[in-house]
Amino acid sequence: TKRIIEIEELIQNKDTKIIEIINEELEKNPKKNQFVYEEPRISKIFKIRRLDAGMYCKEFGEKSFLITNYKHGYNELTDKSLNFEERPGPSLELKIIKTRIDSEESKPDFYTLLIPTDISDFGTMEKIRYMGTTKNLEELEYGDILLGESGTWRSMVLLSKYPRCITNAHGSRLRQMDKNFDLAIFVRCILSWYKQTGLFSLMAVGGSGGHLSPSYF
């Protein structure tokens, strides 16, 4: 038990350090531009194509400006040079998959179920679930990023070789198609920074904590 606590403390300390490094890098390497807040123009609303107030407030502008004003540049996740593929997780509703047996223990031919609510704020899995079904479901691959869409916005990189690993419709799968796992880990750290700085909460829409589709950012 003591060893488990020591490892968890180490993970949390490293997570804090990662966020500190990202903040320091962005704050110490800006372009010469200065942030000036302006009320949204109709042209900006048409460009962003969303009406959420959070996208146009001063806080969102200041925090996102740290990225767009970074002197070494930035890329969107959809940029071809990064070569990421994004897909939503499958719906696991019984009316869709027809058969479903949930289990707390691994069983032959069951799927390993990783869902966003079981991801910790530090990118680790707090709980592993298992599910049996006759439906063939798309499996996660080693090195995939899993991002929670509804309320949690937590993320992790799959670096354990669980058998037949899947997620659900509340998770988005981001896959680096060149198998560049270092890049996948780096991107996950940036996604965690988005969550911890409050940018994700400003981008989310709806109730129950808010929904965050990758298309929003």
PDB file of C-alpha atoms in Angstrom:
ATOM      1  CA  THR A   1       0.000   0.000   0.000  1.00  0.00           C
ATOM      2  CA  LYS A   2       2.841   2.366   0.829  1.00  0.00           C
ATOM      3  CA  ARG A   3       4.445   1.664  -2.559  1.00  0.00           C
ATOM      4  CA  ILE A   4       1.170   2.356  -4.383  1.00  0.00           C
ATOM      5  CA  ILE A   5       0.827   5.701  -2.556  1.00  0.00           C
ATOM      6  CA  GLU A   6       4.431   6.601  -3.440  1.00  0.00           C
ATOM      7  CA  ILE A   7       3.827   5.849  -7.126  1.00  0.00           C
ATOM      8  CA  GLU A   8       0.584   7.851  -7.202  1.00  0.00           C
ATOM      9  CA  GLU A   9       2.327  10.786  -5.518  1.00  0.00           C
ATOM     10  CA  LEU A  10       5.132  10.571  -8.088  1.00  0.00           C
ATOM     11  CA  ILE A  11       2.629  10.587 -10.973  1.00  0.00           C
ATOM     12  CA  GLN A  12       0.804  13.616  -9.541  1.00  0.00           C
ATOM     13  CA  ASN A  13       4.054  15.517  -9.004  1.00  0.00           C
ATOM     14  CA  LYS A  14       5.154  14.806 -12.576  1.00  0.00           C
ATOM     15  CA  ASP A  15       1.762  15.903 -13.891  1.00  0.00           C
ATOM     16  CA  THR A  16       2.078  19.203 -11.994  1.00  0.00           C
ATOM     17  CA  LYS A  17       5.591  19.659 -13.385  1.00  0.00           C
ATOM     18  CA  ILE A  18       4.416  19.059 -16.961  1.00  0.00           C
ATOM     19  CA  ILE A  19       1.760  21.787 -16.665  1.00  0.00           C
ATOM     20  CA  GLU A  20       4.340  24.146 -15.137  1.00  0.00           C
ATOM     21  CA  ILE A  21       6.737  23.492 -18.034  1.00  0.00           C
ATOM     22  CA  ILE A  22       4.031  24.188 -20.648  1.00  0.00           C
ATOM     23  CA  ASN A  23       2.986  27.412 -18.887  1.00  0.00           C
ATOM     24  CA  GLU A  24       6.585  28.570 -18.598  1.00  0.00           C
ATOM     25  CA  GLU A  25       7.334  27.780 -22.245  1.00  0.00           C
ATOM     26  CA  LEU A  26       4.308  29.725 -23.507  1.00  0.00           C
ATOM     27  CA  GLU A  27       4.754  32.692 -21.171  1.00  0.00           C
ATOM     28  CA  LYS A  28       8.489  33.109 -21.841  1.00  0.00           C
ATOM     29  CA  ASN A  29       8.319  32.769 -25.633  1.00  0.00           C
ATOM     30  CA  PRO A  30       5.626  35.119 -26.947  1.00  0.00           C
ATOM     31  CA  LYS A  31       5.672  37.089 -30.178  1.00  0.00           C
ATOM     32  CA  LYS A  32       5.776  40.862 -29.842  1.00  0.00           C
ATOM     33  CA  ASN A  33       1.998  41.100 -30.149  1.00  0.00           C
ATOM     34  CA  GLN A  34      -0.042  42.263 -27.160  1.00  0.00           C
ATOM     35  CA  PHE A  35      -3.431  40.830 -26.278  1.00  0.00           C
ATOM     36  CA  VAL A  36      -6.280  43.287 -26.731  1.00  0.00           C
ATOM     37  CA  TYR A  37      -9.793  42.139 -25.941  1.00  0.00           C
ATOM     38  CA  GLU A  38     -12.552  43.117 -28.367  1.00  0.00           C
ATOM     39  CA  GLU A  39     -16.232  42.333 -28.392  1.00  0.00           C
ATOM     40  CA  PRO A  40     -16.962  39.710 -31.099  1.00  0.00           C
ATOM     41  CA  ARG A  41     -17.690  40.940 -34.601  1.00  0.00           C
ATOM     42  CA  ILE A  42     -20.198  39.156 -36.822  1.00  0.00           C
ATOM     43  CA  SER A  43     -17.327  38.087 -39.099  1.00  0.00           C
ATOM     44  CA  LYS A  44     -15.632  36.268 -36.201  1.00  0.00           C
ATOM     45  CA  ILE A  45     -18.868  34.502 -35.272  1.00  0.00           C
ATOM     46  CA  PHE A  46     -19.271  33.288 -38.858  1.00  0.00           C
ATOM     47  CA  LYS A  47     -15.649  32.099 -38.864  1.00  0.00           C
ATOM     48  CA  ILE A  48     -15.912  30.153 -35.594  1.00  0.00           C
ATOM     49  CA  ARG A  49     -19.498  29.103 -36.404  1.00  0.00           C
ATOM     50  CA  ARG A  50     -20.547  28.859 -32.776  1.00  0.00           C
ATOM     51  CA  LEU A  51     -22.675  31.099 -30.568  1.00  0.00           C
ATOM     52  CA  ASP A  52     -21.353  30.001 -27.155  1.00  0.00           C
ATOM     53  CA  ALA A  53     -20.528  32.963 -24.937  1.00  0.00           C
ATOM     54  CA  GLY A  54     -17.482  31.177 -23.517  1.00  0.00           C
ATOM     55  CA  MET A  55     -15.724  31.315 -26.874  1.00  0.00           C
ATOM     56  CA  TYR A  56     -15.838  35.112 -26.961  1.00  0.00           C
ATOM     57  CA  CYS A  57     -15.118  36.096 -23.359  1.00  0.00           C
ATOM     58  CA  LYS A  58     -11.915  37.812 -22.246  1.00  0.00           C
ATOM     59  CA  GLU A  59     -10.703  34.797 -20.250  1.00  0.00           C
ATOM     60  CA  PHE A  60     -10.890  32.506 -23.276  1.00  0.00           C
ATOM     61  CA  GLY A  61      -9.162  35.124 -25.429  1.00  0.00           C
ATOM     62  CA  GLU A  62      -6.288  35.565 -22.973  1.00  0.00           C
ATOM     63  CA  LYS A  63      -5.669  31.847 -22.527  1.00  0.00           C
ATOM     64  CA  SER A  64      -5.915  30.899 -26.200  1.00  0.00           C
ATOM     65  CA  PHE A  65      -3.678  33.886 -27.071  1.00  0.00           C
ATOM     66  CA  LEU A  66      -0.845  32.121 -25.220  1.00  0.00           C
ATOM     67  CA  ILE A  67      -0.926  29.512 -27.983  1.00  0.00           C
ATOM     68  CA  THR A  68      -1.614  31.639 -31.060  1.00  0.00           C
ATOM     69  CA  ASN A  69       1.033  34.148 -29.952  1.00  0.00           C
ATOM     70  CA  TYR A  70       3.718  31.510 -29.292  1.00  0.00           C
ATOM     71  CA  LYS A  71       6.811  32.573 -31.250  1.00  0.00           C
ATOM     72  CA  HIS A  72       7.724  29.050 -32.337  1.00  0.00           C
ATOM     73  CA  GLY A  73       4.295  28.554 -33.906  1.00  0.00           C
ATOM     74  CA  TYR A  74       1.489  26.070 -33.404  1.00  0.00           C
ATOM     75  CA  ASN A  75      -0.549  23.522 -35.368  1.00  0.00           C
ATOM     76  CA  GLU A  76      -4.133  22.413 -35.209  1.00  0.00           C
ATOM     77  CA  LEU A  77      -4.671  18.715 -34.557  1.00  0.00           C
ATOM     78  CA  THR A  78      -6.239  18.456 -38.025  1.00  0.00           C
ATOM     79  CA  ASP A  79      -2.981  19.614 -39.654  1.00  0.00           C
ATOM     80  CA  LYS A  80      -1.758  16.922 -42.058  1.00  0.00           C
ATOM     81  CA  SER A  81       1.800  17.184 -40.762  1.00  0.00           C
ATOM     82  CA  LEU A  82       0.660  15.783 -37.389  1.00  0.00           C
ATOM     83  CA  ASN A  83      -1.220  12.926 -39.105  1.00  0.00           C
ATOM     84  CA  PHE A  84      -3.799  12.254 -36.380  1.00  0.00           C
ATOM     85  CA  GLU A  85      -7.081  10.465 -36.999  1.00  0.00           C
ATOM     86  CA  GLU A  86     -10.025  11.221 -34.722  1.00  0.00           C
ATOM     87  CA  ARG A  87     -13.036   8.998 -34.215  1.00  0.00           C
ATOM     88  CA  PRO A  88     -15.761   8.862 -31.571  1.00  0.00           C
ATOM     89  CA  GLY A  89     -16.109   5.753 -29.480  1.00  0.00           C
ATOM     90  CA  PRO A  90     -18.935   3.288 -30.231  1.00  0.00           C
ATOM     91  CA  SER A  91     -22.338   3.451 -28.602  1.00  0.00           C
ATOM     92  CA  LEU A  92     -22.671   0.590 -26.147  1.00  0.00           C
ATOM     93  CA  GLU A  93     -26.421   0.967 -25.585  1.00  0.00           C
ATOM     94  CA  LEU A  94     -28.152  -2.380 -25.354  1.00  0.00           C
ATOM     95  CA  LYS A  95     -30.691  -1.411 -28.013  1.00  0.00           C
ATOM     96  CA  ILE A  96     -27.798  -0.964 -30.456  1.00  0.00           C
ATOM     97  CA  ILE A  97     -25.386  -3.801 -29.619  1.00  0.00           C
ATOM     98  CA  LYS A  98     -28.245  -6.223 -28.682  1.00  0.00           C
ATOM     99  CA  THR A  99     -26.259  -8.230 -26.116  1.00  0.00           C
ATOM    100  CA  ARG A 100     -24.171  -6.948 -23.215  1.00  0.00           C
ATOM    101  CA  ILE A 101     -22.728  -8.508 -20.067  1.00  0.00           C
ATOM    102  CA  ASP A 102     -20.767  -6.276 -17.700  1.00  0.00           C
ATOM    103  CA  SER A 103     -18.087  -7.659 -15.420  1.00  0.00           C
ATOM    104  CA  GLU A 104     -15.639  -6.397 -12.820  1.00  0.00           C
ATOM    105  CA  GLU A 105     -13.222  -9.188 -13.790  1.00  0.00           C
ATOM    106  CA  SER A 106     -11.599 -10.163 -17.067  1.00  0.00           C
ATOM    107  CA  LYS A 107     -13.246 -13.093 -18.854  1.00  0.00           C
ATOM    108  CA  PRO A 108     -12.417 -14.952 -22.089  1.00  0.00           C
ATOM    109  CA  ASP A 109     -13.490 -13.034 -25.218  1.00  0.00           C
ATOM    110  CA  PHE A 110     -14.694 -10.048 -23.165  1.00  0.00           C
ATOM    111  CA  TYR A 111     -13.665  -6.533 -24.133  1.00  0.00           C
ATOM    112  CA  THR A 112     -11.528  -4.399 -21.808  1.00  0.00           C
ATOM    113  CA  LEU A 113     -13.621  -1.259 -21.324  1.00  0.00           C
ATOM    114  CA  LEU A 114     -11.869   2.059 -20.731  1.00  0.00           C
ATOM    115  CA  ILE A 115     -14.350   4.871 -20.202  1.00  0.00           C
ATOM    116  CA  PRO A 116     -13.575   8.585 -19.639  1.00  0.00           C
ATOM    117  CA  THR A 117     -15.132   8.710 -16.158  1.00  0.00           C
ATOM    118  CA  ASP A 118     -12.544   6.156 -15.015  1.00  0.00           C
ATOM    119  CA  ILE A 119      -9.590   8.278 -16.203  1.00  0.00           C
ATOM    120  CA  SER A 120      -7.851  10.237 -13.455  1.00  0.00           C
ATOM    121  CA  ASP A 121      -6.853  13.892 -13.784  1.00  0.00           C
ATOM    122  CA  PHE A 122      -3.295  12.611 -14.134  1.00  0.00           C
ATOM    123  CA  GLY A 123      -3.819  10.432 -17.212  1.00  0.00           C
ATOM    124  CA  THR A 124      -4.055   7.047 -15.482  1.00  0.00           C
ATOM    125  CA  MET A 125      -6.911   4.559 -15.253  1.00  0.00           C
ATOM    126  CA  GLU A 126      -8.561   4.440 -11.829  1.00  0.00           C
ATOM    127  CA  LYS A 127     -10.723   1.480 -12.761  1.00  0.00           C
ATOM    128  CA  ILE A 128     -10.778  -1.179 -15.473  1.00  0.00           C
ATOM    129  CA  ARG A 129     -14.114  -2.641 -16.564  1.00  0.00           C
ATOM    130  CA  TYR A 130     -14.958  -5.573 -18.818  1.00  0.00           C
ATOM    131  CA  MET A 131     -17.861  -6.208 -21.155  1.00  0.00           C
ATOM    132  CA  GLY A 132     -19.064  -9.143 -23.188  1.00  0.00           C
ATOM    133  CA  THR A 133     -21.104  -8.790 -26.377  1.00  0.00           C
ATOM    134  CA  THR A 134     -21.628 -10.602 -29.675  1.00  0.00           C
ATOM    135  CA  LYS A 135     -21.187  -7.285 -31.502  1.00  0.00           C
ATOM    136  CA  ASN A 136     -17.829  -6.688 -33.181  1.00  0.00           C
ATOM    137  CA  LEU A 137     -16.553  -3.316 -31.950  1.00  0.00           C
ATOM    138  CA  GLU A 138     -13.599  -1.227 -33.136  1.00  0.00           C
ATOM    139  CA  GLU A 139     -10.732  -1.700 -30.713  1.00  0.00           C
ATOM    140  CA  LEU A 140      -8.271   0.838 -29.396  1.00  0.00           C
ATOM    141  CA  GLU A 141      -4.618   0.417 -30.333  1.00  0.00           C
ATOM    142  CA  TYR A 142      -1.419   0.878 -28.348  1.00  0.00           C
ATOM    143  CA  GLY A 143      -0.503   4.584 -28.336  1.00  0.00           C
ATOM    144  CA  ASP A 144      -4.049   5.883 -28.910  1.00  0.00           C
ATOM    145  CA  ILE A 145      -5.148   9.007 -27.040  1.00  0.00           C
ATOM    146  CA  LEU A 146      -8.492   8.734 -25.262  1.00  0.00           C
ATOM    147  CA  LEU A 147     -10.276  12.023 -24.539  1.00  0.00           C
ATOM    148  CA  GLY A 148     -13.487  12.343 -22.543  1.00  0.00           C
ATOM    149  CA  GLU A 149     -16.152  14.414 -24.312  1.00  0.00           C
ATOM    150  CA  SER A 150     -18.824  14.810 -21.646  1.00  0.00           C
ATOM    151  CA  GLY A 151     -18.043  16.560 -18.393  1.00  0.00           C
ATOM    152  CA  THR A 152     -14.666  15.004 -17.606  1.00  0.00           C
ATOM    153  CA  TRP A 153     -12.418  16.191 -20.488  1.00  0.00           C
ATOM    154  CA  ARG A 154      -9.778  13.920 -19.018  1.00  0.00           C
ATOM    155  CA  SER A 155      -7.296  12.253 -21.323  1.00  0.00           C
ATOM    156  CA  MET A 156      -4.799   9.420 -21.350  1.00  0.00           C
ATOM    157  CA  VAL A 157      -2.500   7.551 -23.734  1.00  0.00           C
ATOM    158  CA  LEU A 158      -2.998   3.807 -23.994  1.00  0.00           C
ATOM    159  CA  LEU A 159       0.446   2.455 -23.082  1.00  0.00           C
ATOM    160  CA  SER A 160      -0.702  -0.845 -21.585  1.00  0.00           C
ATOM    161  CA  LYS A 161      -1.505  -3.810 -23.805  1.00  0.00           C
ATOM    162  CA  TYR A 162      -4.968  -4.642 -22.525  1.00  0.00           C
ATOM    163  CA  PRO A 163      -6.776  -7.396 -24.477  1.00  0.00           C
ATOM    164  CA  ARG A 164      -9.548  -6.246 -26.848  1.00  0.00           C
ATOM    165  CA  CYS A 165      -9.593  -2.696 -25.526  1.00  0.00           C
ATOM    166  CA  ILE A 166     -12.538  -0.371 -26.335  1.00  0.00           C
ATOM    167  CA  THR A 167     -14.146   2.840 -25.101  1.00  0.00           C
ATOM    168  CA  ASN A 168     -17.707   4.185 -25.307  1.00  0.00           C
ATOM    169  CA  ALA A 169     -19.507   7.034 -27.073  1.00  0.00           C
ATOM    170  CA  HIS A 170     -18.391   9.518 -24.402  1.00  0.00           C
ATOM    171  CA  GLY A 171     -14.776   9.097 -25.464  1.00  0.00           C
ATOM    172  CA  SER A 172     -12.936  10.289 -28.557  1.00  0.00           C
ATOM    173  CA  ARG A 173     -10.043   8.285 -29.939  1.00  0.00           C
ATOM    174  CA  LEU A 174      -7.087  10.216 -31.383  1.00  0.00           C
ATOM    175  CA  ARG A 175      -4.613   8.010 -33.257  1.00  0.00           C
ATOM    176  CA  GLN A 176      -1.189   9.092 -34.521  1.00  0.00           C
ATOM    177  CA  MET A 177      -1.131   7.228 -37.828  1.00  0.00           C
ATOM    178  CA  ASP A 178       2.681   7.079 -38.045  1.00  0.00           C
ATOM    179  CA  LYS A 179       2.868   5.315 -34.654  1.00  0.00           C
ATOM    180  CA  ASN A 180       4.799   8.280 -33.253  1.00  0.00           C
ATOM    181  CA  PHE A 181       4.050   7.579 -29.609  1.00  0.00           C
ATOM    182  CA  ASP A 182       6.251  10.462 -28.368  1.00  0.00           C
ATOM    183  CA  LEU A 183       4.055  12.860 -30.358  1.00  0.00           C
ATOM    184  CA  ALA A 184       0.892  11.222 -28.996  1.00  0.00           C
ATOM    185  CA  ILE A 185       2.168  11.659 -25.416  1.00  0.00           C
ATOM    186  CA  PHE A 186       3.112  15.278 -26.148  1.00  0.00           C
ATOM    187  CA  VAL A 187      -0.354  16.028 -27.560  1.00  0.00           C
ATOM    188  CA  ARG A 188      -2.000  14.395 -24.541  1.00  0.00           C
ATOM    189  CA  CYS A 189       0.020  16.713 -22.263  1.00  0.00           C
ATOM    190  CA  ILE A 190      -1.288  19.722 -24.223  1.00  0.00           C
ATOM    191  CA  LEU A 191      -4.869  18.396 -23.939  1.00  0.00           C
ATOM    192  CA  SER A 192      -4.362  18.108 -20.182  1.00  0.00           C
ATOM    193  CA  TRP A 193      -3.131  21.708 -20.132  1.00  0.00           C
ATOM    194  CA  TYR A 194      -6.334  22.761 -21.947  1.00  0.00           C
ATOM    195  CA  LYS A 195      -8.378  21.078 -19.238  1.00  0.00           C
ATOM    196  CA  GLN A 196      -6.419  22.391 -16.269  1.00  0.00           C
ATOM    197  CA  THR A 197      -6.324  25.983 -17.535  1.00  0.00           C
ATOM    198  CA  GLY A 198     -10.103  25.992 -18.002  1.00  0.00           C
ATOM    199  CA  LEU A 199     -10.107  26.308 -21.801  1.00  0.00           C
ATOM    200  CA  PHE A 200     -12.094  23.101 -22.234  1.00  0.00           C
ATOM    201  CA  SER A 201     -14.775  24.273 -19.797  1.00  0.00           C
ATOM    202  CA  LEU A 202     -15.136  27.491 -21.821  1.00  0.00           C
ATOM    203  CA  MET A 203     -15.518  25.508 -25.052  1.00  0.00           C
ATOM    204  CA  ALA A 204     -17.996  22.934 -23.743  1.00  0.00           C
ATOM    205  CA  VAL A 205     -21.733  23.244 -24.376  1.00  0.00           C
ATOM    206  CA  GLY A 206     -24.893  21.902 -22.731  1.00  0.00           C
ATOM    207  CA  GLY A 207     -25.696  20.571 -19.286  1.00  0.00           C
ATOM    208  CA  SER A 208     -24.299  17.763 -17.112  1.00  0.00           C
ATOM    209  CA  GLY A 209     -20.835  19.241 -17.139  1.00  0.00           C
ATOM    210  CA  GLY A 210     -20.892  20.150 -20.811  1.00  0.00           C
ATOM    211  CA  HIS A 211     -20.143  18.316 -24.043  1.00  0.00           C
ATOM    212  CA  LEU A 212     -16.832  18.762 -25.829  1.00  0.00           C
ATOM    213  CA  SER A 213     -16.574  17.436 -29.364  1.00  0.00           C
ATOM    214  CA  PRO A 214     -13.083  17.515 -30.954  1.00  0.00           C
ATOM    215  CA  SER A 215     -14.610  19.590 -33.763  1.00  0.00           C
ATOM    216  CA  TYR A 216     -14.998  22.419 -31.207  1.00  0.00           C
ATOM    217  CA  PHE A 217     -11.238  22.856 -30.956  1.00  0.00           C
TER     218      PHE A 217
END
